[in-house]
Coordinates of C-alpha atoms and ligand atoms in Angstrom, one line a residue:
M861 CA 31.4 -179.8 57.7
S862 CA 31.7 -176.5 59.6
T863 CA 31.7 -173.3 57.7
P864 CA 34.9 -171.3 58.0
T865 CA 34.6 -168.2 60.2
P866 CA 35.1 -165.0 58.1
E867 CA 38.3 -163.2 58.8
A868 CA 37.9 -160.0 60.8
P869 CA 38.5 -156.9 58.7
K870 CA 42.0 -155.5 59.3
K871 CA 42.2 -152.3 61.2
T872 CA 43.0 -149.2 59.1
N873 CA 43.9 -145.7 60.0
R874 CA 42.5 -142.4 58.6
L875 CA 44.6 -142.8 55.4
G876 CA 43.0 -146.2 55.0
L877 CA 46.4 -147.9 55.5
E878 CA 46.8 -151.1 57.5
L879 CA 49.6 -151.5 60.1
Q880 CA 51.9 -153.4 57.7
P881 CA 53.6 -150.4 55.9
Y882 CA 54.4 -149.1 59.4
R883 CA 56.2 -152.2 60.4
G884 CA 59.9 -152.9 59.5
G885 CA 62.2 -155.9 59.3
K886 CA 62.5 -158.5 62.0
T887 CA 64.7 -157.2 64.8
T888 CA 68.2 -158.6 65.3
L889 CA 68.6 -156.9 68.7
C890 CA 68.8 -159.0 71.9
A891 CA 65.4 -160.3 73.2
G892 CA 64.3 -157.9 75.9
C893 CA 66.4 -154.9 74.7
G894 CA 64.5 -151.7 75.5
H895 CA 65.2 -150.5 72.0
N896 CA 62.7 -153.0 70.6
A897 CA 59.9 -151.7 72.8
I898 CA 60.6 -148.2 71.5
S899 CA 60.4 -149.4 67.8
E900 CA 56.9 -150.9 68.7
R901 CA 55.7 -147.5 70.1
I902 CA 57.0 -145.7 67.0
I903 CA 55.0 -148.1 64.7
E904 CA 51.9 -147.5 66.8
A905 CA 52.3 -143.7 67.0
F906 CA 52.8 -143.2 63.2
F907 CA 49.9 -145.6 62.4
E908 CA 47.5 -144.1 64.9
M909 CA 48.3 -140.5 63.9
G910 CA 47.8 -141.5 60.2
V911 CA 51.2 -140.3 59.0
D912 CA 51.9 -141.3 55.4
P913 CA 55.1 -143.5 55.8
R914 CA 56.2 -142.5 52.3
Q915 CA 56.6 -138.9 53.5
V916 CA 58.9 -140.0 56.3
I917 CA 62.7 -140.1 56.5
K918 CA 64.2 -142.2 59.2
L919 CA 67.8 -141.3 60.2
S920 CA 70.3 -142.7 62.6
G921 CA 74.0 -142.9 63.5
I922 CA 75.8 -146.0 64.7
G923 CA 74.9 -148.4 67.6
C924 CA 72.3 -151.0 68.5
S925 CA 69.9 -148.1 68.8
S926 CA 70.9 -146.7 65.4
K927 CA 70.1 -150.1 63.8
S928 CA 66.5 -149.9 65.0
P929 CA 65.1 -147.8 62.1
A930 CA 65.4 -151.0 60.1
Y931 CA 62.7 -152.4 62.3
F932 CA 60.0 -149.8 61.8
L933 CA 58.4 -147.9 59.0
G934 CA 59.5 -150.2 56.2
A935 CA 57.8 -148.0 53.5
S936 CA 59.8 -144.9 54.5
H937 CA 63.0 -143.4 53.3
G938 CA 66.0 -144.2 55.5
F939 CA 69.6 -143.0 56.0
N940 CA 71.9 -144.8 58.4
T941 CA 74.7 -142.2 58.7
V942 CA 78.2 -142.2 60.2
H943 CA 78.6 -142.4 64.0
G944 CA 77.2 -139.2 65.6
R945 CA 76.6 -137.4 62.2
M946 CA 72.9 -137.9 61.9
P947 CA 72.0 -134.3 62.7
S948 CA 73.9 -132.8 59.7
V949 CA 72.5 -135.4 57.3
G950 CA 69.0 -134.8 58.6
T951 CA 69.5 -131.0 58.3
G952 CA 70.5 -131.5 54.6
A953 CA 67.6 -133.8 53.9
L954 CA 65.1 -131.4 55.3
L955 CA 66.6 -128.4 53.5
A956 CA 66.3 -130.3 50.3
N957 CA 62.8 -131.4 51.0
R958 CA 60.9 -129.5 53.6
K959 CA 57.8 -131.7 53.1
L960 CA 59.6 -134.7 54.7
I961 CA 58.7 -135.8 58.3
A962 CA 61.9 -136.6 60.0
I963 CA 62.5 -139.1 62.8
G964 CA 66.1 -139.7 64.0
V965 CA 67.1 -142.5 66.4
S966 CA 70.4 -142.2 68.2
G967 CA 72.1 -143.7 71.2
D968 CA 73.5 -142.1 74.3
G969 CA 77.0 -142.8 72.9
D970 CA 76.1 -141.7 69.4
T971 CA 74.7 -138.4 70.8
G972 CA 76.6 -137.8 74.0
A973 CA 80.1 -138.7 72.9
I974 CA 81.2 -138.6 69.2
G975 CA 78.0 -136.7 68.2
I976 CA 77.8 -134.1 70.9
G977 CA 78.9 -131.2 68.7
Q978 CA 76.3 -132.1 66.1
F979 CA 73.6 -132.5 68.8
V980 CA 74.3 -129.1 70.3
H981 CA 73.8 -127.3 67.0
L982 CA 70.7 -129.4 66.1
M983 CA 69.1 -128.3 69.3
R984 CA 69.8 -124.6 68.9
R985 CA 68.5 -124.6 65.3
N986 CA 65.1 -126.1 66.2
L987 CA 65.1 -128.2 63.0
P988 CA 61.7 -130.0 62.6
I989 CA 62.7 -133.5 63.6
I990 CA 61.8 -136.0 66.2
Y991 CA 65.2 -136.9 67.8
I992 CA 65.1 -140.0 70.0
I993 CA 67.9 -141.0 72.2
E994 CA 67.6 -144.7 73.2
D995 CA 69.5 -144.2 76.5
N996 CA 71.0 -147.3 78.1
G997 CA 74.1 -145.6 79.7
C998 CA 76.5 -147.7 77.7
Y999 CA 77.9 -148.5 74.3
G1000 CA 75.8 -151.6 73.7
L1001 CA 77.1 -152.4 70.3
T1002 CA 80.7 -152.4 71.4
K1003 CA 80.1 -154.5 74.5
G1004 CA 78.9 -152.1 77.3
Q1005 CA 81.6 -149.5 78.0
F1006 CA 80.2 -146.5 80.0
S1007 CA 78.7 -143.8 77.9
P1008 CA 78.5 -140.0 78.7
T1009 CA 75.0 -140.5 80.2
A1010 CA 76.2 -143.2 82.7
D1011 CA 75.5 -141.9 86.2
L1012 CA 78.4 -141.1 88.6
G1013 CA 79.0 -144.3 90.7
S1014 CA 76.9 -146.5 88.5
K1015 CA 78.5 -149.9 88.3
A1016 CA 79.5 -151.9 85.2
K1017 CA 78.9 -155.6 85.0
N1018 CA 82.5 -156.3 86.2
G1019 CA 81.8 -154.1 89.3
V1020 CA 83.9 -151.1 88.2
A1021 CA 82.2 -147.8 89.1
N1022 CA 81.8 -144.9 86.7
E1023 CA 84.0 -141.9 87.8
L1024 CA 82.7 -139.2 85.6
P1025 CA 79.5 -137.1 86.0
P1026 CA 76.8 -137.7 83.4
I1027 CA 75.5 -135.4 80.7
D1028 CA 71.8 -134.8 81.0
T1029 CA 70.6 -134.5 77.4
C1030 CA 67.2 -133.1 78.5
R1031 CA 68.8 -130.3 80.4
L1032 CA 71.2 -129.6 77.5
A1033 CA 68.4 -129.6 74.9
I1034 CA 66.2 -127.2 77.0
E1035 CA 69.2 -124.9 77.6
L1036 CA 70.1 -124.9 73.9
G1037 CA 66.7 -124.1 72.4
A1038 CA 64.9 -127.4 71.6
S1039 CA 61.2 -126.6 71.6
F1040 CA 59.9 -130.0 72.8
V1041 CA 61.8 -131.9 75.4
A1042 CA 60.6 -135.1 77.0
R1043 CA 62.0 -138.1 78.9
S1044 CA 60.3 -141.5 79.1
F1045 CA 61.1 -145.2 79.8
S1046 CA 60.9 -147.9 77.2
G1047 CA 58.8 -150.0 79.7
D1048 CA 56.1 -147.3 80.0
K1049 CA 54.0 -148.0 76.9
K1050 CA 51.2 -145.6 77.5
Q1051 CA 53.4 -142.6 78.3
L1052 CA 55.9 -143.1 75.5
L1053 CA 53.0 -143.5 72.9
A1054 CA 51.4 -140.3 74.1
I1055 CA 54.7 -138.4 73.9
L1056 CA 55.4 -139.7 70.4
K1057 CA 52.0 -138.7 69.2
A1058 CA 52.4 -135.2 70.7
A1059 CA 55.8 -134.9 69.0
L1060 CA 54.3 -135.7 65.7
A1061 CA 51.9 -132.7 66.2
H1062 CA 54.8 -130.4 67.0
R1063 CA 56.8 -128.4 64.5
G1064 CA 60.4 -128.0 65.7
T1065 CA 63.0 -130.1 67.4
C1066 CA 61.4 -132.8 69.6
M1067 CA 64.2 -134.3 71.8
I1068 CA 63.0 -137.4 73.5
D1069 CA 65.4 -139.2 75.8
V1070 CA 64.1 -142.7 76.5
L1071 CA 65.6 -144.8 79.2
S1072 CA 66.1 -148.1 77.4
P1073 CA 67.9 -150.8 79.4
C1074 CA 70.6 -152.9 77.7
V1075 CA 69.7 -156.4 79.0
T1076 CA 73.0 -157.8 77.9
F1077 CA 75.6 -155.3 79.4
N1078 CA 73.8 -152.9 81.7
D1079 CA 70.9 -154.5 83.5
H1080 CA 72.6 -155.7 86.7
E1081 CA 72.4 -154.5 90.3
G1082 CA 74.4 -151.3 90.8
S1083 CA 73.5 -150.0 87.3
T1084 CA 71.2 -146.9 87.3
K1085 CA 70.0 -147.7 83.8
S1086 CA 68.6 -151.2 84.6
Y1087 CA 64.9 -152.1 84.4
A1088 CA 64.7 -152.5 88.2
Y1089 CA 66.3 -149.1 88.9
A1090 CA 64.2 -147.3 86.2
K1091 CA 61.0 -148.7 87.6
D1092 CA 61.9 -147.7 91.2
H1093 CA 63.2 -144.2 90.4
D1094 CA 60.8 -143.0 87.7
E1095 CA 59.2 -139.7 88.9
V1096 CA 56.2 -139.6 86.5
M1097 CA 55.3 -136.0 85.8
G1098 CA 51.6 -136.8 85.7
E1099 CA 49.7 -138.5 82.9
V1100 CA 50.3 -137.2 79.4
S1101 CA 47.0 -137.1 77.3
F1102 CA 47.1 -136.1 73.7
V1103 CA 44.2 -135.3 71.5
P1104 CA 45.1 -134.9 67.8
F1105 CA 43.4 -132.1 65.8
F1106 CA 41.5 -134.6 63.8
E1107 CA 39.8 -136.1 66.8
D1108 CA 37.3 -133.6 67.9
I1109 CA 36.6 -134.9 71.4
T1110 CA 36.1 -133.1 74.6
V1111 CA 38.4 -134.4 77.3
E1112 CA 37.1 -134.4 80.8
Y1113 CA 39.7 -132.9 83.1
D1114 CA 39.9 -131.2 86.4
A1115 CA 41.3 -127.8 85.6
G1116 CA 43.0 -127.6 89.0
T1117 CA 45.2 -130.6 88.3
T1118 CA 45.7 -130.4 84.6
T1119 CA 47.9 -128.2 82.4
A1120 CA 46.6 -127.8 78.9
V1121 CA 48.8 -126.8 76.0
K1122 CA 47.5 -125.9 72.5
M1123 CA 49.8 -127.4 69.9
H1124 CA 50.9 -125.6 66.7
D1125 CA 48.7 -127.8 64.5
G1126 CA 45.6 -127.4 66.6
S1127 CA 46.0 -130.6 68.7
S1128 CA 45.7 -130.4 72.4
L1129 CA 48.1 -131.7 75.0
Y1130 CA 47.0 -132.3 78.6
L1131 CA 49.5 -132.9 81.4
K1132 CA 47.4 -134.4 84.2
K1133 CA 48.1 -134.1 87.9
V1134 CA 51.4 -132.2 87.4
A1135 CA 52.5 -130.2 90.5
D1136 CA 50.4 -127.0 90.8
D1137 CA 53.3 -124.8 89.9
Y1138 CA 54.7 -126.9 87.0
K1139 CA 54.6 -124.9 83.8
P1140 CA 55.9 -127.0 80.9
T1141 CA 56.3 -123.8 78.9
D1142 CA 58.7 -122.3 81.4
K1143 CA 62.4 -123.2 81.0
L1144 CA 63.5 -122.4 84.5
T1145 CA 60.7 -124.6 86.0
A1146 CA 61.8 -127.5 83.8
L1147 CA 65.5 -127.1 84.5
R1148 CA 64.8 -126.8 88.3
L1149 CA 62.8 -130.1 88.1
L1150 CA 65.6 -131.9 86.3
H1151 CA 68.2 -130.7 88.8
E1152 CA 66.1 -131.5 91.8
T1153 CA 65.2 -135.0 90.6
A1154 CA 68.8 -135.8 89.6
R1155 CA 70.0 -134.8 93.1
R1156 CA 67.6 -137.4 94.5
G1157 CA 68.9 -140.0 92.1
E1158 CA 65.5 -140.0 90.3
F1159 CA 64.5 -139.1 86.8
A1160 CA 61.5 -137.1 85.8
T1161 CA 59.5 -138.5 82.9
G1162 CA 56.8 -136.9 80.8
I1163 CA 56.8 -133.8 78.6
L1164 CA 59.2 -131.6 80.5
Y1165 CA 59.4 -128.5 78.3
I1166 CA 57.4 -127.3 75.3
E1167 CA 57.4 -124.1 73.3
P1168 CA 54.6 -124.7 70.7
D1169 CA 55.0 -121.7 68.5
K1170 CA 58.8 -121.3 68.3
E1171 CA 59.9 -120.6 64.7
D1172 CA 61.6 -123.7 63.2
F1173 CA 64.9 -123.7 61.2
I1174 CA 63.2 -124.1 57.8
S1175 CA 60.9 -121.2 58.3
L1176 CA 63.7 -119.1 59.7
L1177 CA 65.7 -119.6 56.5
G1178 CA 62.8 -118.4 54.4
L1179 CA 63.0 -121.3 51.9
V1180 CA 60.5 -121.5 49.1
D1181 CA 57.5 -123.8 49.8
E1182 CA 58.4 -126.4 47.1
P1183 CA 61.0 -128.9 47.9
L1184 CA 64.4 -127.7 46.6
A1185 CA 64.9 -131.3 45.3
S1186 CA 62.1 -130.8 42.8
L1187 CA 62.6 -127.2 41.8
P1188 CA 63.2 -126.8 38.0
V1189 CA 66.8 -126.0 37.0
D1190 CA 65.9 -122.4 35.9
R1191 CA 64.8 -121.7 39.5
V1192 CA 67.7 -123.3 41.2
R1193 CA 70.3 -121.7 38.9
P1194 CA 68.7 -118.3 38.0
G1195 CA 71.3 -117.4 35.3
K1196 CA 73.5 -114.4 34.7
A1197 CA 70.8 -111.8 34.2
V1198 CA 69.3 -112.4 37.7
L1199 CA 72.7 -112.6 39.4
D1200 CA 73.7 -109.3 37.7
E1201 CA 70.5 -107.8 39.1
V1202 CA 71.4 -109.0 42.6
M1203 CA 74.9 -107.5 42.3
D1204 CA 73.5 -104.2 41.0
S1205 CA 71.2 -104.0 44.0
L1206 CA 74.2 -104.3 46.3
R1207 CA 76.1 -101.5 44.8
Ligands
LIG1210 C1 83.8 -143.3 64.0 C2 83.5 -144.5 64.9 N1 84.0 -144.5 66.1 C3 83.7 -145.6 66.9 C4 82.9 -146.5 66.5 C5 82.6 -147.7 67.4 N2 81.2 -147.7 67.9 C6 80.2 -148.3 67.3 S1 78.8 -148.1 68.1 C7 79.5 -147.2 69.3 C8 78.7 -146.7 70.5 C9 77.3 -147.0 70.5 O1 76.7 -146.6 71.7 P1 75.3 -146.0 71.7 O2 75.2 -144.9 70.7 O3 75.0 -145.7 73.1 O4 74.3 -147.1 71.1 P2 73.8 -148.5 71.8 O5 74.6 -149.6 71.1 O6 74.1 -148.5 73.2 O7 72.4 -148.5 71.5 C10 80.9 -147.1 69.1 C11 81.8 -146.3 70.0 C12 82.3 -146.4 65.2 N3 81.5 -147.3 64.7 N4 82.7 -145.4 64.4
LIG1211 S1 73.7 -155.4 73.4 FE1 72.3 -154.2 74.7 S2 71.7 -152.4 73.5 FE2 72.6 -153.9 72.1 S3 70.8 -155.1 71.3 FE3 71.7 -156.2 73.1 S4 70.5 -155.5 74.8 FE4 70.2 -154.0 73.2
LIG1212 MG1 73.9 -146.8 74.4

């Protein structure tokens, strides 16, 4: 009788946790949907960065993309909001508990159409949240109508061409004040994972637009959000390497072809082989790149803009350090004597 081989010990992260609490329910999205690949990368990034899933709040709006928080971080808090209203619910959650780590998943319709007003104010507030747009250029959940990120002339499955110009969410986010703006492709595992890890090290709004083809309604010839188009027109802005603060390793890099950015928490971000004059900390450089690539029918991917030390919304408000949600009543409602004192000080 052969002796059973001992089971290999399960991999754990720096918190001693296995992968399981980072996983979610089984996906109900179509097989091959780009959104599923993004969920996989989120699981890996949070596990490898050793983020405590019980400290995380997952937020979303409505859409196939907005269903996806059910498929990752099963041990985290979650709030599936009304269509396009995730930013205000996220703002409220973070004001009530500033210790939460927030990740929001939206769609190009959820963000660019019904939620555009909320998106605009989220970006200008620099709320500490990772805000992912799973961008397939259509309303997947309601059977593939063009969304506001669909390119001019891009064709629907029935051959009809889109007649309206697109909203570029990265351009908008940079213009409005987001302090970390990136674009990636759901099919680029390595790049997307590095971007997500860097986003976890950043304090402020991380707006990540991820091209995520809808295999059911928008993956045909003539669509500019199909797998084939994305693969052929991806202008990769150099390799993104990220070294978290807890991994004290020296990265070999050629200073001439690498741009290094020190992150707020002490981590290091390296953008390898970017064009010599590309400064990810310069808004105009980033905006010019986005305009130039769009004019060529291409999309630049990588970390496009970063402002590591910009003050975030919670610090700006000067909130107390303890979560408001757990402050004792006498500190939340200070009573008449304290209010009288405030009134006297204003006289
Ligand atoms: C208030 C409201 N209006 C309209 C809808 C219908 N609706 C559901 S999902 C959706 C669009 C989803 O598109 P997107 O955000 O791009 O997500 P995807 O399904 O493509 O991932 C719409 C219009 C709704 N659920 N609620
Ligand atoms: S309809 Fe499209 S977006 Fe929705 S799950 Fe299927 S492939 Fe994904
Ligand atoms: Mg969509």
